[in-house]
PDB file of C-alpha atoms in Angstrom:
ATOM      1  CA  TYR A   1      71.097   4.643  14.681  1.00 41.00           C
ATOM      2  CA  PRO A   2      67.983   3.106  13.070  1.00 44.00           C
ATOM      3  CA  ALA A   3      67.284   1.090  16.229  1.00 44.00           C
ATOM      4  CA  LYS A   4      67.143   4.353  18.134  1.00 41.00           C
ATOM      5  CA  LEU A   5      64.242   5.494  15.961  1.00 42.00           C
ATOM      6  CA  ILE A   6      62.312   2.291  16.582  1.00 46.00           C
ATOM      7  CA  PHE A   7      62.558   2.680  20.345  1.00 49.00           C
ATOM      8  CA  SER A   8      61.994   6.417  20.410  1.00 50.00           C
ATOM      9  CA  PRO A   9      59.449   7.355  23.104  1.00 54.00           C
ATOM     10  CA  LEU A  10      57.864   9.941  20.814  1.00 52.00           C
ATOM     11  CA  PRO A  11      55.510   8.804  18.061  1.00 57.00           C
ATOM     12  CA  PRO A  12      55.952  10.011  14.477  1.00 59.00           C
ATOM     13  CA  GLY A  13      54.449  13.397  13.607  1.00 66.00           C
ATOM     14  CA  ASP A  14      51.609  11.925  11.543  1.00 69.00           C
ATOM     15  CA  PHE A  15      50.389  10.117  14.638  1.00 68.00           C
ATOM     16  CA  PHE A  16      49.306  13.496  16.004  1.00 69.00           C
ATOM     17  CA  LEU A  17      48.985  15.615  12.882  1.00 76.00           C
ATOM     18  CA  ARG A  18      46.465  13.494  10.998  1.00 80.00           C
ATOM     19  CA  PRO A  19      43.890  13.399  13.799  1.00 80.00           C
ATOM     20  CA  LEU A  20      44.429  17.082  14.571  1.00 83.00           C
ATOM     21  CA  ASN A  21      44.020  18.050  10.913  1.00 86.00           C
ATOM     22  CA  SER A  22      40.845  15.991  10.852  1.00 87.00           C
ATOM     23  CA  LEU A  23      39.566  17.920  13.881  1.00 88.00           C
ATOM     24  CA  VAL A  24      40.444  21.249  12.256  1.00 90.00           C
ATOM     25  CA  ASN A  25      38.527  20.315   9.106  1.00 91.00           C
ATOM     26  CA  ALA A  26      35.566  19.051  11.120  1.00 91.00           C
ATOM     27  CA  THR A  27      35.542  22.271  13.144  1.00 91.00           C
ATOM     28  CA  LYS A  28      35.191  24.231   9.906  1.00 92.00           C
ATOM     29  CA  LYS A  29      32.234  22.033   8.939  1.00 92.00           C
ATOM     30  CA  ILE A  30      30.583  22.721  12.310  1.00 91.00           C
ATOM     31  CA  ALA A  31      31.106  26.451  11.754  1.00 91.00           C
ATOM     32  CA  GLU A  32      29.302  26.062   8.404  1.00 92.00           C
ATOM     33  CA  GLY A  33      26.343  24.412  10.151  1.00 91.00           C
ATOM     34  CA  ASP A  34      27.130  20.764   9.340  1.00 91.00           C
ATOM     35  CA  PHE A  35      26.418  19.181  12.717  1.00 89.00           C
ATOM     36  CA  ASP A  36      26.381  15.642  11.317  1.00 90.00           C
ATOM     37  CA  ILE A  37      30.174  15.615  11.017  1.00 89.00           C
ATOM     38  CA  GLN A  38      32.043  13.052  13.111  1.00 89.00           C
ATOM     39  CA  VAL A  39      35.773  12.506  13.417  1.00 88.00           C
ATOM     40  CA  GLU A  40      37.580   9.204  13.647  1.00 84.00           C
ATOM     41  CA  THR A  41      38.552   8.330  17.199  1.00 79.00           C
ATOM     42  CA  LYS A  42      41.911   6.753  16.556  1.00 75.00           C
ATOM     43  CA  GLY A  43      45.287   7.746  17.935  1.00 72.00           C
ATOM     44  CA  SER A  44      46.743   8.403  21.329  1.00 79.00           C
ATOM     45  CA  ARG A  45      44.514   8.300  24.398  1.00 86.00           C
ATOM     46  CA  GLU A  46      44.464  12.103  24.545  1.00 85.00           C
ATOM     47  CA  ILE A  47      43.604  12.431  20.844  1.00 84.00           C
ATOM     48  CA  ASN A  48      40.837   9.845  21.297  1.00 86.00           C
ATOM     49  CA  ARG A  49      39.367  11.805  24.191  1.00 89.00           C
ATOM     50  CA  LEU A  50      39.496  15.025  22.189  1.00 89.00           C
ATOM     51  CA  ALA A  51      37.845  13.380  19.181  1.00 89.00           C
ATOM     52  CA  GLU A  52      35.137  11.792  21.326  1.00 91.00           C
ATOM     53  CA  SER A  53      34.437  15.147  22.996  1.00 93.00           C
ATOM     54  CA  PHE A  54      34.241  16.793  19.587  1.00 92.00           C
ATOM     55  CA  ASN A  55      31.770  14.169  18.364  1.00 91.00           C
ATOM     56  CA  ASP A  56      29.646  14.614  21.487  1.00 94.00           C
ATOM     57  CA  MET A  57      29.657  18.371  20.931  1.00 93.00           C
ATOM     58  CA  ALA A  58      28.616  17.957  17.296  1.00 92.00           C
ATOM     59  CA  VAL A  59      25.663  15.753  18.296  1.00 93.00           C
ATOM     60  CA  TYR A  60      24.615  18.219  20.997  1.00 94.00           C
ATOM     61  CA  LEU A  61      24.834  21.208  18.637  1.00 92.00           C
ATOM     62  CA  GLY A  62      22.895  19.311  15.994  1.00 91.00           C
ATOM     63  CA  LYS A  63      20.066  18.617  18.448  1.00 92.00           C
ATOM     64  CA  GLN A  64      20.058  22.221  19.663  1.00 91.00           C
ATOM     65  CA  SER A  65      19.893  23.581  16.119  1.00 89.00           C
ATOM     66  CA  LYS A  66      16.772  21.502  15.362  1.00 86.00           C
ATOM     67  CA  ARG A  67      14.775  22.986  18.248  1.00 81.00           C
TER      68      ARG A  67
END
């Protein structure tokens, strides 16, 4: 049975939960006006794309708020 876990096509829960929790916390910071927040872009390809999009949004909002 242990070999089955090693070759499982699904990654462990933390692989998705950690980056998503990081995004949730960063979203709260954005809502508080902290536009300098950036999230780590590490994880699956989809999580990376989401994190990169979030970081781009944070930079954009930061520039817009300084106008």
